[in-house]
């Protein structure tokens, strides 16, 4: 029997999407799940989603929204591409911060930044920061560096809300060393084994051109990764957004497959805190 | 030569663009007048709020706006006066006899009698493809004079506006100020694939709030004025933030002038 495990990310307080994804995972008989964080933020059911993850004892690492709820808003303004996005983000933050119970906040605070299983590493953004985006088209050397320095073969991340599998093969590093008193360089070339970055997409706030929730399934034996899309009752979450008193435009954006707030122009930028 | 033309048509059919092109081709005095059209059952006119006039004035600086001058320039062989009216339905009779009485009364106040009338969707001389037959139309507008937008926020707001976040918007037109002193005509029609963002020729110095026409007019159905208003408020710069954006621009301009 093959051993598969599911990786979910960016739940964003969207209970209907979380329930649908967990039901889909259960239906496949997969009982190992890893969560890459961002349990809260923008969506209307932060406590319910945290409690669902806790009830199911799903190992979870801390996302950027989870961190902000604990530490307060101390990201620089570069986190948002516009004043509008920033104000909406702050409004959503304050809304969630006021409603999340102390017990659930303590749970968010307890989450680790990374989880590791053998040569599989699980992070929210990148091994460097929950706020760093590993975009599918980022420079190959930089991408390889993130995986290699973290000592991983496969790096699972989220944060971009766009699922992808990127294989980093045929990587090599050429090192030129000039020794004292010796004018000739000695060169060494190291070939790196294949590494992979797997982005799990987003359960609660998809941004891949569809409103369907996404997650990935990893076959531990073969290493195969499949991206799964799950339909859920988007209108139910939209109604909950409006009933909760969150900006109605959040419901409109979710129902059209747009993120609540667009990503910063330079998405690779990491806040200097 | 016939030189006082009345140009009518429904919202977003391209009246102002066509008028601008006529003026740009015309050798001689150009004059413009915008009149209000008739309200019809379920069809709100909505104010144009000087957007078209300000845009045309920017494109043709010597243009005479009859509405703001004491008298219309006297007819001459080289004068072209174009009168623009938003009119939902084509006239039943072609020519001056078919002019809407509401428009006729306004023309009389200016002592004008068009010698030619053209209606979009009716006269083959005019572009035809964008003419829509509106059955119901609400209108909402906001004066934005002195307001300056965060450029990226404006982009997000406009995207949401024309894609239905605040009701079914059929038509949106605006003049919007940016912190670097530029102003843009933002123009969208449901029948078009994308919005136009046309910079005005006139650029104001990046020093405080500009004092020129800035207005947003939205036409559509089931509009959400509170939602639009709230988002606009999130997009506009306060004095302090505006100064933060403008101070480096002024410094750069001074440095360029010093080096030049």
Short mmCIF file of C-alpha atoms in Angstrom, two decimals:
data_model
loop_
_atom_site.label_atom_id
_atom_site.label_comp_id
_atom_site.label_asym_id
_atom_site.label_seq_id
_atom_site.Cartn_x
_atom_site.Cartn_y
_atom_site.Cartn_z
CA UNK A 1 0.00 0.00 0.00
CA UNK A 2 1.40 3.41 -0.94
CA UNK A 3 1.72 6.05 1.70
CA UNK A 4 0.34 9.42 0.71
CA UNK A 5 0.04 12.57 2.68
CA UNK A 6 -1.84 15.79 2.02
CA UNK A 7 -0.45 19.30 2.37
CA UNK A 8 -2.83 22.20 2.88
CA UNK A 9 -2.09 25.89 3.22
CA UNK A 10 -3.59 29.37 3.49
CA UNK A 11 -6.95 28.48 5.02
CA UNK A 12 -7.78 32.12 5.79
CA UNK A 13 -10.69 31.55 8.12
CA UNK A 14 -12.80 30.02 5.38
CA UNK A 15 -14.60 27.19 7.18
CA UNK A 16 -16.63 25.89 4.23
CA UNK A 17 -13.49 25.53 2.13
CA UNK A 18 -11.60 23.80 4.96
CA UNK A 19 -14.39 21.32 5.57
CA UNK A 20 -14.65 20.51 1.87
CA UNK A 21 -10.90 19.95 1.54
CA UNK A 22 -10.69 17.78 4.66
CA UNK A 23 -13.65 15.75 3.39
CA UNK A 24 -11.86 15.27 0.07
CA UNK A 25 -8.71 14.14 1.88
CA UNK A 26 -10.72 11.73 4.04
CA UNK A 27 -12.45 10.31 1.01
CA UNK A 28 -9.07 9.33 -0.43
CA UNK A 29 -8.15 7.53 2.76
CA UNK A 30 -5.26 9.84 3.51
CA UNK A 31 -4.70 10.25 7.21
CA UNK A 32 -1.47 12.24 7.25
CA UNK A 33 -1.99 15.94 6.74
CA UNK A 34 0.42 18.85 7.12
CA UNK A 35 -0.77 22.44 7.23
CA UNK A 36 1.44 25.34 6.13
CA UNK A 37 -0.31 28.04 8.11
CA UNK A 38 -2.33 31.19 7.58
CA UNK A 39 -5.27 29.71 9.41
CA UNK A 40 -6.70 33.18 9.84
CA UNK A 41 -6.91 36.51 8.04
CA UNK A 42 -9.60 38.11 5.84
CA UNK A 43 -12.10 35.27 6.22
CA UNK A 44 -15.08 35.24 8.60
CA UNK A 45 -14.48 32.13 10.76
CA UNK A 46 -11.01 32.32 12.34
CA UNK A 47 -11.88 30.52 15.59
CA UNK A 48 -13.81 27.78 13.85
CA UNK A 49 -10.93 27.07 11.46
CA UNK A 50 -8.31 27.06 14.23
CA UNK A 51 -10.49 24.72 16.29
CA UNK A 52 -11.00 22.39 13.33
CA UNK A 53 -7.23 22.12 12.84
CA UNK A 54 -6.73 21.57 16.58
CA UNK A 55 -9.47 18.93 16.79
CA UNK A 56 -7.90 16.99 13.95
CA UNK A 57 -4.41 17.44 15.46
CA UNK A 58 -3.00 18.49 12.11
CA UNK A 59 0.68 19.44 12.37
CA UNK A 60 0.82 23.09 11.34
CA UNK A 61 3.51 25.69 10.83
CA UNK A 62 2.95 29.35 11.43
CA UNK A 63 1.86 31.59 8.57
CA UNK A 64 2.40 35.32 8.22
CA UNK A 65 -1.17 36.15 9.26
CA UNK A 66 -0.92 33.83 12.27
CA UNK A 67 2.29 35.58 13.26
CA UNK A 68 0.78 39.06 12.84
CA UNK A 69 -2.16 38.17 15.07
CA UNK A 70 0.30 37.26 17.82
CA UNK A 71 2.95 39.93 17.27
CA UNK A 72 0.75 42.76 16.05
CA UNK A 73 1.01 44.56 12.76
CA UNK A 74 4.64 45.38 12.44
CA UNK A 75 5.26 44.59 8.80
CA UNK A 76 6.47 47.56 6.79
CA UNK A 77 4.09 49.06 4.23
CA UNK A 78 5.83 47.14 1.45
CA UNK A 79 3.68 44.16 2.41
CA UNK A 80 0.82 45.82 0.56
CA UNK A 81 0.80 47.05 -3.01
CA UNK A 82 -1.50 49.97 -2.34
CA UNK A 83 -3.04 52.16 0.34
CA UNK A 84 -6.37 50.47 -0.36
CA UNK A 85 -4.93 46.99 0.16
CA UNK A 86 -3.17 48.13 3.31
CA UNK A 87 -6.29 49.63 4.83
CA UNK A 88 -8.33 46.57 3.99
CA UNK A 89 -5.60 44.34 5.35
CA UNK A 90 -5.43 46.29 8.58
CA UNK A 91 -9.22 46.26 8.90
CA UNK A 92 -9.25 42.49 8.44
CA UNK A 93 -6.40 42.14 10.93
CA UNK A 94 -8.12 44.16 13.64
CA UNK A 95 -11.39 42.36 13.03
CA UNK A 96 -9.70 38.98 13.48
CA UNK A 97 -7.49 40.07 16.38
CA UNK A 98 -10.56 41.21 18.33
CA UNK A 99 -12.41 37.94 17.80
CA UNK A 100 -9.83 35.20 18.08
CA UNK A 101 -9.97 33.75 21.58
CA UNK A 102 -6.96 33.91 23.86
CA UNK A 103 -6.77 30.16 23.79
CA UNK A 104 -6.65 30.11 20.01
CA UNK A 105 -4.10 32.92 20.00
CA UNK A 106 -1.93 30.85 22.29
CA UNK A 107 -2.24 27.99 19.82
CA UNK A 108 -1.15 30.25 16.93
CA UNK A 109 1.78 31.46 19.03
CA UNK A 110 2.85 27.88 19.67
CA UNK A 111 3.13 27.00 15.98
CA UNK A 112 6.64 26.35 14.67
CA UNK A 113 8.03 28.21 11.66
CA UNK A 114 9.00 24.98 9.95
CA UNK A 115 8.16 21.31 10.12
CA UNK A 116 10.46 18.58 8.87
CA UNK A 117 9.92 14.97 7.97
CA UNK A 118 13.13 13.32 6.80
CA UNK A 119 14.15 15.30 3.71
CA UNK A 120 10.78 17.01 3.37
CA UNK A 121 10.58 20.52 4.73
CA UNK A 122 7.32 22.36 5.34
CA UNK A 123 7.18 26.16 5.59
CA UNK A 124 4.61 28.86 4.99
CA UNK A 125 6.55 31.32 2.81
CA UNK A 126 10.17 30.23 2.61
CA UNK A 127 12.72 28.78 5.03
CA UNK A 128 13.85 32.39 5.60
CA UNK A 129 10.54 34.00 6.46
CA UNK A 130 6.79 33.45 6.57
CA UNK A 131 6.54 36.64 4.51
CA UNK A 132 8.79 35.66 1.61
CA UNK A 133 7.09 34.53 -1.58
CA UNK A 134 8.65 31.67 -3.52
CA UNK A 135 7.09 32.46 -6.86
CA UNK A 136 7.02 29.81 -9.60
CA UNK A 137 9.19 31.94 -11.86
CA UNK A 138 11.73 33.11 -9.30
CA UNK A 139 15.40 32.88 -10.25
CA UNK A 140 16.39 29.21 -10.33
CA UNK A 141 19.59 29.73 -8.38
CA UNK A 142 17.76 31.60 -5.62
CA UNK A 143 15.09 28.91 -5.53
CA UNK A 144 17.68 26.15 -5.32
CA UNK A 145 19.52 28.06 -2.62
CA UNK A 146 16.38 28.19 -0.47
CA UNK A 147 15.91 24.42 -0.67
CA UNK A 148 19.56 23.41 -0.44
CA UNK A 149 20.54 25.60 2.51
CA UNK A 150 17.52 24.32 4.41
CA UNK A 151 18.84 20.79 3.91
CA UNK A 152 15.74 19.63 2.12
CA UNK A 153 15.04 17.56 -0.95
CA UNK A 154 11.51 18.79 -1.31
CA UNK A 155 10.31 22.06 0.10
CA UNK A 156 6.57 22.46 0.63
CA UNK A 157 5.36 26.05 0.81
CA UNK A 158 2.24 28.15 0.42
CA UNK A 159 1.77 31.93 0.74
CA UNK A 160 1.45 32.66 -3.02
CA UNK A 161 -2.00 31.01 -3.21
CA UNK A 162 -1.00 29.57 -6.57
CA UNK A 163 -0.19 25.85 -6.54
CA UNK A 164 2.79 24.60 -8.50
CA UNK A 165 5.49 21.95 -8.56
CA UNK A 166 8.92 23.15 -9.60
CA UNK A 167 11.76 20.75 -10.24
CA UNK A 168 15.23 22.20 -9.88
CA UNK A 169 17.47 19.83 -11.79
CA UNK A 170 20.92 20.03 -13.36
CA UNK A 171 21.99 22.60 -10.78
CA UNK A 172 25.69 23.12 -10.34
CA UNK A 173 27.94 25.49 -8.46
CA UNK A 174 31.38 26.42 -9.81
CA UNK A 175 33.84 27.64 -7.19
CA UNK A 176 37.06 29.41 -8.11
CA UNK A 177 39.68 29.53 -5.36
CA UNK A 178 42.89 31.58 -5.52
CA UNK A 179 45.43 30.54 -2.89
CA UNK A 180 48.01 32.91 -1.37
CA UNK A 181 51.13 33.22 -3.49
CA UNK A 182 49.65 31.12 -6.24
CA UNK A 183 48.43 32.96 -9.32
CA UNK A 184 46.57 30.04 -10.80
CA UNK A 185 43.00 29.49 -9.69
CA UNK A 186 41.79 26.12 -8.69
CA UNK A 187 38.29 25.49 -9.86
CA UNK A 188 35.79 23.06 -8.50
CA UNK A 189 32.38 22.29 -9.89
CA UNK A 190 29.74 20.61 -7.80
CA UNK A 191 26.67 19.08 -9.35
CA UNK A 192 23.62 19.37 -7.14
CA UNK A 193 20.99 16.69 -6.96
CA UNK A 194 17.48 17.49 -8.06
CA UNK A 195 15.46 19.50 -5.61
CA UNK A 196 11.78 20.40 -5.65
CA UNK A 197 9.54 23.16 -4.48
CA UNK A 198 5.89 22.23 -4.08
CA UNK A 199 3.40 25.01 -3.49
CA UNK A 200 0.14 23.81 -2.00
CA UNK A 201 -1.93 26.76 -3.24
CA UNK A 202 -4.70 27.95 -0.97
CA UNK A 203 -7.69 26.34 0.67
CA UNK A 204 -9.46 29.50 1.76
CA UNK A 205 -8.41 32.17 -0.71
CA UNK A 206 -7.57 30.63 -4.08
CA UNK A 207 -5.80 32.75 -6.62
CA UNK A 208 -5.16 30.48 -9.55
CA UNK A 209 -7.96 31.57 -11.83
CA UNK A 210 -10.68 29.58 -10.12
CA UNK A 211 -12.71 29.73 -6.94
CA UNK A 212 -11.92 26.09 -6.11
CA UNK A 213 -9.85 25.33 -3.03
CA UNK A 214 -6.50 23.71 -3.77
CA UNK A 215 -4.11 21.45 -1.91
CA UNK A 216 -1.51 18.85 -2.85
CA UNK A 217 -1.08 15.13 -2.26
CA UNK A 218 2.43 13.72 -1.99
CA UNK A 219 3.15 10.04 -2.53
CA UNK A 220 5.92 9.26 -0.07
CA UNK A 221 7.07 6.19 -1.99
CA UNK A 222 7.25 7.50 -5.54
CA UNK A 223 7.58 11.19 -4.69
CA UNK A 224 4.73 11.98 -7.10
CA UNK A 225 2.80 15.14 -6.33
CA UNK A 226 -0.72 15.88 -7.49
CA UNK A 227 -2.51 19.18 -7.15
CA UNK A 228 -6.15 18.79 -6.22
CA UNK A 229 -8.96 21.27 -6.71
CA UNK A 230 -12.03 21.03 -4.52
CA UNK A 231 -15.35 22.75 -5.05
CA UNK A 232 -16.96 24.19 -1.98
CA UNK A 233 -19.91 26.42 -1.15
CA UNK A 234 -18.31 29.79 -1.92
CA UNK A 235 -21.61 31.61 -1.46
CA UNK A 236 -21.83 30.31 2.12
CA UNK A 237 -18.51 31.93 2.99
CA UNK A 238 -19.48 35.10 1.12
CA UNK A 239 -22.66 35.35 3.18
CA UNK A 240 -20.65 34.80 6.36
CA UNK A 241 -18.25 37.62 5.34
CA UNK A 242 -21.13 40.05 4.98
CA UNK A 243 -22.87 38.86 8.16
CA UNK A 244 -19.62 39.24 10.07
CA UNK A 245 -19.40 42.89 9.08
CA UNK A 246 -16.22 42.46 7.05
CA UNK A 247 -15.98 44.64 3.91
CA UNK A 248 -18.52 43.36 1.38
CA UNK A 249 -15.96 43.68 -1.36
CA UNK A 250 -14.13 40.72 0.25
CA UNK A 251 -17.13 38.55 -0.64
CA UNK A 252 -17.11 39.83 -4.19
CA UNK A 253 -13.39 39.19 -4.56
CA UNK A 254 -13.65 35.67 -3.12
CA UNK A 255 -16.60 34.80 -5.36
CA UNK A 256 -14.54 35.80 -8.40
CA UNK A 257 -11.36 33.99 -7.43
CA UNK A 258 -9.46 37.19 -6.60
CA UNK A 259 -7.38 37.60 -3.48
CA UNK A 260 -8.79 39.92 -0.86
CA UNK A 261 -5.80 42.19 -1.34
CA UNK A 262 -3.39 41.98 -4.20
CA UNK A 263 0.17 40.91 -3.68
CA UNK A 264 2.92 43.52 -3.48
CA UNK A 265 4.58 44.38 -6.79
CA UNK A 266 7.94 43.11 -5.64
CA UNK A 267 6.68 39.91 -4.14
CA UNK A 268 10.17 38.61 -3.46
CA UNK A 269 10.80 41.49 -1.09
CA UNK A 270 10.97 40.51 2.56
CA UNK A 271 10.08 43.01 5.23
CA UNK A 272 12.97 44.21 7.36
CA UNK A 273 11.44 44.23 10.77
CA UNK B 1 -20.51 75.86 -44.69
CA UNK B 2 -22.59 74.19 -41.99
CA UNK B 3 -20.82 74.70 -38.70
CA UNK B 4 -23.13 74.23 -35.73
CA UNK B 5 -23.70 70.55 -35.20
CA UNK B 6 -25.70 68.78 -32.54
CA UNK B 7 -24.19 65.41 -31.65
CA UNK B 8 -26.45 63.09 -29.67
CA UNK B 9 -26.23 59.49 -28.56
CA UNK B 10 -26.52 57.10 -25.61
CA UNK B 11 -23.85 56.84 -22.88
CA UNK B 12 -20.51 55.45 -23.94
CA UNK B 13 -21.08 55.49 -27.70
CA UNK B 14 -18.01 57.64 -28.34
CA UNK B 15 -19.50 61.11 -28.72
CA UNK B 16 -16.68 62.99 -26.99
CA UNK B 17 -13.95 61.03 -28.75
CA UNK B 18 -15.57 61.69 -32.11
CA UNK B 19 -15.93 65.38 -31.27
CA UNK B 20 -12.28 65.59 -30.23
CA UNK B 21 -11.19 63.98 -33.50
CA UNK B 22 -13.31 66.48 -35.47
CA UNK B 23 -11.72 69.40 -33.64
CA UNK B 24 -8.22 68.05 -34.15
CA UNK B 25 -8.86 67.85 -37.89
CA UNK B 26 -10.56 71.24 -38.10
CA UNK B 27 -8.62 74.25 -39.36
CA UNK B 28 -10.20 77.21 -37.62
CA UNK B 29 -12.02 78.14 -34.46
CA UNK B 30 -13.35 75.23 -32.40
CA UNK B 31 -16.19 75.69 -29.93
CA UNK B 32 -17.91 73.17 -27.70
CA UNK B 33 -21.08 73.04 -25.65
CA UNK B 34 -22.36 70.24 -23.48
CA UNK B 35 -26.10 70.24 -22.77
CA UNK B 36 -28.13 68.00 -20.51
CA UNK B 37 -30.38 65.44 -22.13
CA UNK B 38 -33.93 64.46 -21.18
CA UNK B 39 -34.63 62.08 -18.33
CA UNK B 40 -36.72 59.12 -19.38
CA UNK B 41 -38.64 56.51 -17.44
CA UNK B 42 -36.01 54.52 -15.54
CA UNK B 43 -33.14 56.20 -17.35
CA UNK B 44 -31.22 58.70 -15.24
CA UNK B 45 -29.09 61.15 -17.15
CA UNK B 46 -26.49 61.70 -14.45
CA UNK B 47 -24.31 64.79 -14.56
CA UNK B 48 -21.31 64.96 -16.83
CA UNK B 49 -19.83 67.35 -14.28
CA UNK B 50 -17.54 69.04 -16.76
CA UNK B 51 -15.46 65.94 -17.44
CA UNK B 52 -15.87 66.07 -21.22
CA UNK B 53 -15.31 69.79 -21.39
CA UNK B 54 -12.15 69.61 -19.25
CA UNK B 55 -10.83 66.72 -21.34
CA UNK B 56 -11.48 68.49 -24.64
CA UNK B 57 -10.02 71.73 -23.30
CA UNK B 58 -6.87 69.82 -22.37
CA UNK B 59 -6.60 68.23 -25.81
CA UNK B 60 -7.43 71.42 -27.71
CA UNK B 61 -6.20 74.32 -25.56
CA UNK B 62 -7.66 76.99 -27.86
CA UNK B 63 -11.12 75.39 -27.64
CA UNK B 64 -13.91 77.76 -26.64
CA UNK B 65 -16.35 76.31 -24.13
CA UNK B 66 -19.59 78.09 -24.91
CA UNK B 67 -21.01 77.22 -21.48
CA UNK B 68 -18.35 79.31 -19.75
CA UNK B 69 -18.13 82.22 -22.18
CA UNK B 70 -20.63 85.04 -22.24
CA UNK B 71 -21.53 84.58 -25.87
CA UNK B 72 -20.96 81.88 -28.40
CA UNK B 73 -18.35 82.88 -30.96
CA UNK B 74 -20.11 84.36 -33.97
CA UNK B 75 -20.62 81.95 -36.85
CA UNK B 76 -17.94 82.24 -39.46
CA UNK B 77 -16.84 80.06 -42.33
CA UNK B 78 -14.06 78.64 -40.22
CA UNK B 79 -15.90 78.15 -36.90
CA UNK B 80 -16.99 74.68 -35.87
CA UNK B 81 -19.32 74.49 -32.88
CA UNK B 82 -20.11 70.99 -31.71
CA UNK B 83 -22.91 70.53 -29.17
CA UNK B 84 -22.92 67.27 -27.23
CA UNK B 85 -26.03 65.75 -25.65
CA UNK B 86 -26.57 62.38 -24.01
CA UNK B 87 -29.75 61.04 -25.55
CA UNK B 88 -30.87 57.46 -25.00
CA UNK B 89 -33.17 57.05 -28.00
CA UNK B 90 -32.70 58.28 -31.57
CA UNK B 91 -34.94 61.15 -32.67
CA UNK B 92 -38.11 60.13 -34.48
CA UNK B 93 -37.57 62.81 -37.11
CA UNK B 94 -34.15 63.43 -38.57
CA UNK B 95 -32.73 66.93 -38.84
CA UNK B 96 -33.32 70.01 -36.65
CA UNK B 97 -37.06 69.31 -36.44
CA UNK B 98 -36.33 66.17 -34.45
CA UNK B 99 -34.44 67.91 -31.68
CA UNK B 100 -35.71 67.03 -28.20
CA UNK B 101 -37.73 69.98 -26.79
CA UNK B 102 -35.66 69.90 -23.57
CA UNK B 103 -32.51 70.38 -25.64
CA UNK B 104 -34.21 72.94 -27.84
CA UNK B 105 -35.00 75.14 -24.83
CA UNK B 106 -31.37 75.07 -23.75
CA UNK B 107 -30.23 75.93 -27.27
CA UNK B 108 -32.56 78.92 -27.31
CA UNK B 109 -30.91 80.23 -24.14
CA UNK B 110 -27.62 80.27 -26.01
CA UNK B 111 -29.32 81.61 -29.11
CA UNK B 112 -28.16 78.61 -31.08
CA UNK B 113 -29.83 76.64 -33.86
CA UNK B 114 -27.89 73.66 -35.15
CA UNK B 115 -27.67 73.37 -38.89
CA UNK B 116 -26.84 69.70 -38.64
CA UNK B 117 -27.87 66.95 -36.20
CA UNK B 118 -26.17 63.59 -35.90
CA UNK B 119 -27.23 60.74 -33.62
CA UNK B 120 -25.02 57.77 -32.78
CA UNK B 121 -26.65 54.56 -33.93
CA UNK B 122 -28.70 56.38 -36.54
CA UNK B 123 -26.37 58.34 -38.77
CA UNK B 124 -23.94 56.18 -40.74
CA UNK B 125 -21.35 58.95 -40.63
CA UNK B 126 -20.80 58.18 -36.95
CA UNK B 127 -19.17 55.06 -35.49
CA UNK B 128 -21.80 52.43 -34.80
CA UNK B 129 -20.37 49.51 -32.90
CA UNK B 130 -20.64 50.77 -29.31
CA UNK B 131 -24.25 51.90 -29.32
CA UNK B 132 -26.30 50.15 -26.64
CA UNK B 133 -30.01 50.33 -26.05
CA UNK B 134 -30.47 51.07 -22.37
CA UNK B 135 -33.75 50.14 -20.70
CA UNK B 136 -32.88 51.15 -17.16
CA UNK B 137 -30.00 53.21 -15.89
CA UNK B 138 -29.08 54.59 -12.48
CA UNK B 139 -26.45 57.20 -12.03
CA UNK B 140 -24.02 58.11 -9.27
CA UNK B 141 -21.30 60.71 -9.17
CA UNK B 142 -18.78 62.25 -6.85
CA UNK B 143 -16.91 65.51 -7.10
CA UNK B 144 -13.23 64.72 -6.53
CA UNK B 145 -11.83 68.19 -6.96
CA UNK B 146 -8.67 68.52 -4.88
CA UNK B 147 -8.54 64.78 -4.27
CA UNK B 148 -5.35 62.89 -5.09
CA UNK B 149 -5.30 59.12 -5.55
CA UNK B 150 -2.78 56.54 -4.55
CA UNK B 151 -2.04 55.24 -8.08
CA UNK B 152 -2.10 51.53 -7.22
CA UNK B 153 -5.29 51.98 -5.21
CA UNK B 154 -6.90 53.73 -8.16
CA UNK B 155 -5.99 50.78 -10.33
CA UNK B 156 -7.60 48.33 -7.88
CA UNK B 157 -10.68 50.50 -7.39
CA UNK B 158 -11.25 50.90 -11.11
CA UNK B 159 -10.83 47.15 -11.66
CA UNK B 160 -13.43 46.43 -9.00
CA UNK B 161 -15.77 49.18 -10.23
CA UNK B 162 -15.93 48.07 -13.85
CA UNK B 163 -16.02 44.37 -12.99
CA UNK B 164 -19.15 44.58 -10.88
CA UNK B 165 -18.00 44.84 -7.26
CA UNK B 166 -20.36 47.79 -6.71
CA UNK B 167 -23.29 46.82 -8.90
CA UNK B 168 -23.69 46.37 -12.65
CA UNK B 169 -21.72 49.30 -13.97
CA UNK B 170 -22.36 49.98 -17.66
CA UNK B 171 -20.47 53.20 -17.91
CA UNK B 172 -17.80 54.91 -15.85
CA UNK B 173 -15.98 58.08 -16.67
CA UNK B 174 -13.68 60.16 -14.51
CA UNK B 175 -10.87 62.63 -14.31
CA UNK B 176 -8.49 61.55 -11.55
CA UNK B 177 -5.47 63.32 -10.05
CA UNK B 178 -2.22 61.53 -9.23
CA UNK B 179 0.42 62.80 -6.76
CA UNK B 180 2.98 63.53 -9.48
CA UNK B 181 0.72 66.23 -10.93
CA UNK B 182 -0.73 64.17 -13.75
CA UNK B 183 -4.42 63.72 -14.30
CA UNK B 184 -6.02 60.84 -16.18
CA UNK B 185 -9.26 60.47 -18.04
CA UNK B 186 -10.50 57.05 -16.98
CA UNK B 187 -13.11 55.81 -19.38
CA UNK B 188 -14.99 52.54 -19.51
CA UNK B 189 -18.03 51.19 -21.30
CA UNK B 190 -19.55 47.76 -20.81
CA UNK B 191 -19.38 47.04 -24.53
CA UNK B 192 -15.64 47.66 -24.65
CA UNK B 193 -13.05 45.10 -23.69
CA UNK B 194 -10.89 47.36 -21.57
CA UNK B 195 -10.71 50.77 -19.96
CA UNK B 196 -8.99 53.79 -21.42
CA UNK B 197 -6.57 55.65 -19.17
CA UNK B 198 -5.61 58.77 -21.05
CA UNK B 199 -3.20 61.26 -19.48
CA UNK B 200 -4.06 64.92 -19.77
CA UNK B 201 -1.49 67.05 -21.53
CA UNK B 202 -1.49 69.57 -18.70
CA UNK B 203 0.62 68.46 -15.74
CA UNK B 204 0.48 70.43 -12.52
CA UNK B 205 3.53 70.86 -10.26
CA UNK B 206 3.64 68.25 -7.47
CA UNK B 207 2.86 70.80 -4.79
CA UNK B 208 -0.31 70.15 -2.85
CA UNK B 209 -3.76 69.54 -4.16
CA UNK B 210 -4.57 70.43 -7.77
CA UNK B 211 -7.40 72.82 -8.45
CA UNK B 212 -8.81 71.40 -11.64
CA UNK B 213 -11.87 69.42 -12.60
CA UNK B 214 -11.90 65.98 -11.05
CA UNK B 215 -15.06 63.96 -10.97
CA UNK B 216 -16.35 60.41 -11.22
CA UNK B 217 -19.60 59.54 -12.96
CA UNK B 218 -20.97 56.01 -12.87
CA UNK B 219 -24.01 54.69 -14.71
CA UNK B 220 -25.48 51.24 -14.29
CA UNK B 221 -27.94 49.17 -12.30
CA UNK B 222 -28.19 48.23 -8.63
CA UNK B 223 -25.28 50.52 -7.84
CA UNK B 224 -23.78 50.47 -4.35
CA UNK B 225 -22.95 54.12 -3.63
CA UNK B 226 -21.90 53.41 -0.04
CA UNK B 227 -19.46 50.75 -1.19
CA UNK B 228 -18.01 52.98 -3.91
CA UNK B 229 -17.70 55.88 -1.48
CA UNK B 230 -16.03 53.77 1.16
CA UNK B 231 -13.45 52.37 -1.25
CA UNK B 232 -12.71 55.80 -2.70
CA UNK B 233 -12.05 57.09 0.82
CA UNK B 234 -9.51 54.30 1.30
CA UNK B 235 -7.74 55.27 -1.92
CA UNK B 236 -7.29 59.02 -1.44
CA UNK B 237 -4.19 60.55 0.08
CA UNK B 238 -4.33 62.67 3.20
CA UNK B 239 -2.33 65.90 3.21
CA UNK B 240 0.54 64.28 5.12
CA UNK B 241 0.80 61.25 2.86
CA UNK B 242 0.48 63.43 -0.24
CA UNK B 243 3.39 65.53 0.96
CA UNK B 244 5.43 62.37 1.57
CA UNK B 245 4.93 61.46 -2.07
CA UNK B 246 5.40 64.91 -3.52
CA UNK B 247 8.46 66.11 -1.59
CA UNK B 248 10.90 63.70 -3.32
CA UNK B 249 9.37 64.58 -6.70
CA UNK B 250 9.99 68.27 -6.06
CA UNK B 251 13.55 67.55 -4.90
CA UNK B 252 14.19 65.60 -8.07
CA UNK B 253 12.77 68.39 -10.22
CA UNK B 254 14.94 70.98 -8.42
CA UNK B 255 18.02 68.78 -8.87
CA UNK B 256 17.29 68.43 -12.59
CA UNK B 257 16.80 72.18 -12.93
CA UNK B 258 20.05 72.87 -11.05
CA UNK B 259 21.97 70.41 -13.24
CA UNK B 260 20.28 71.60 -16.41
#
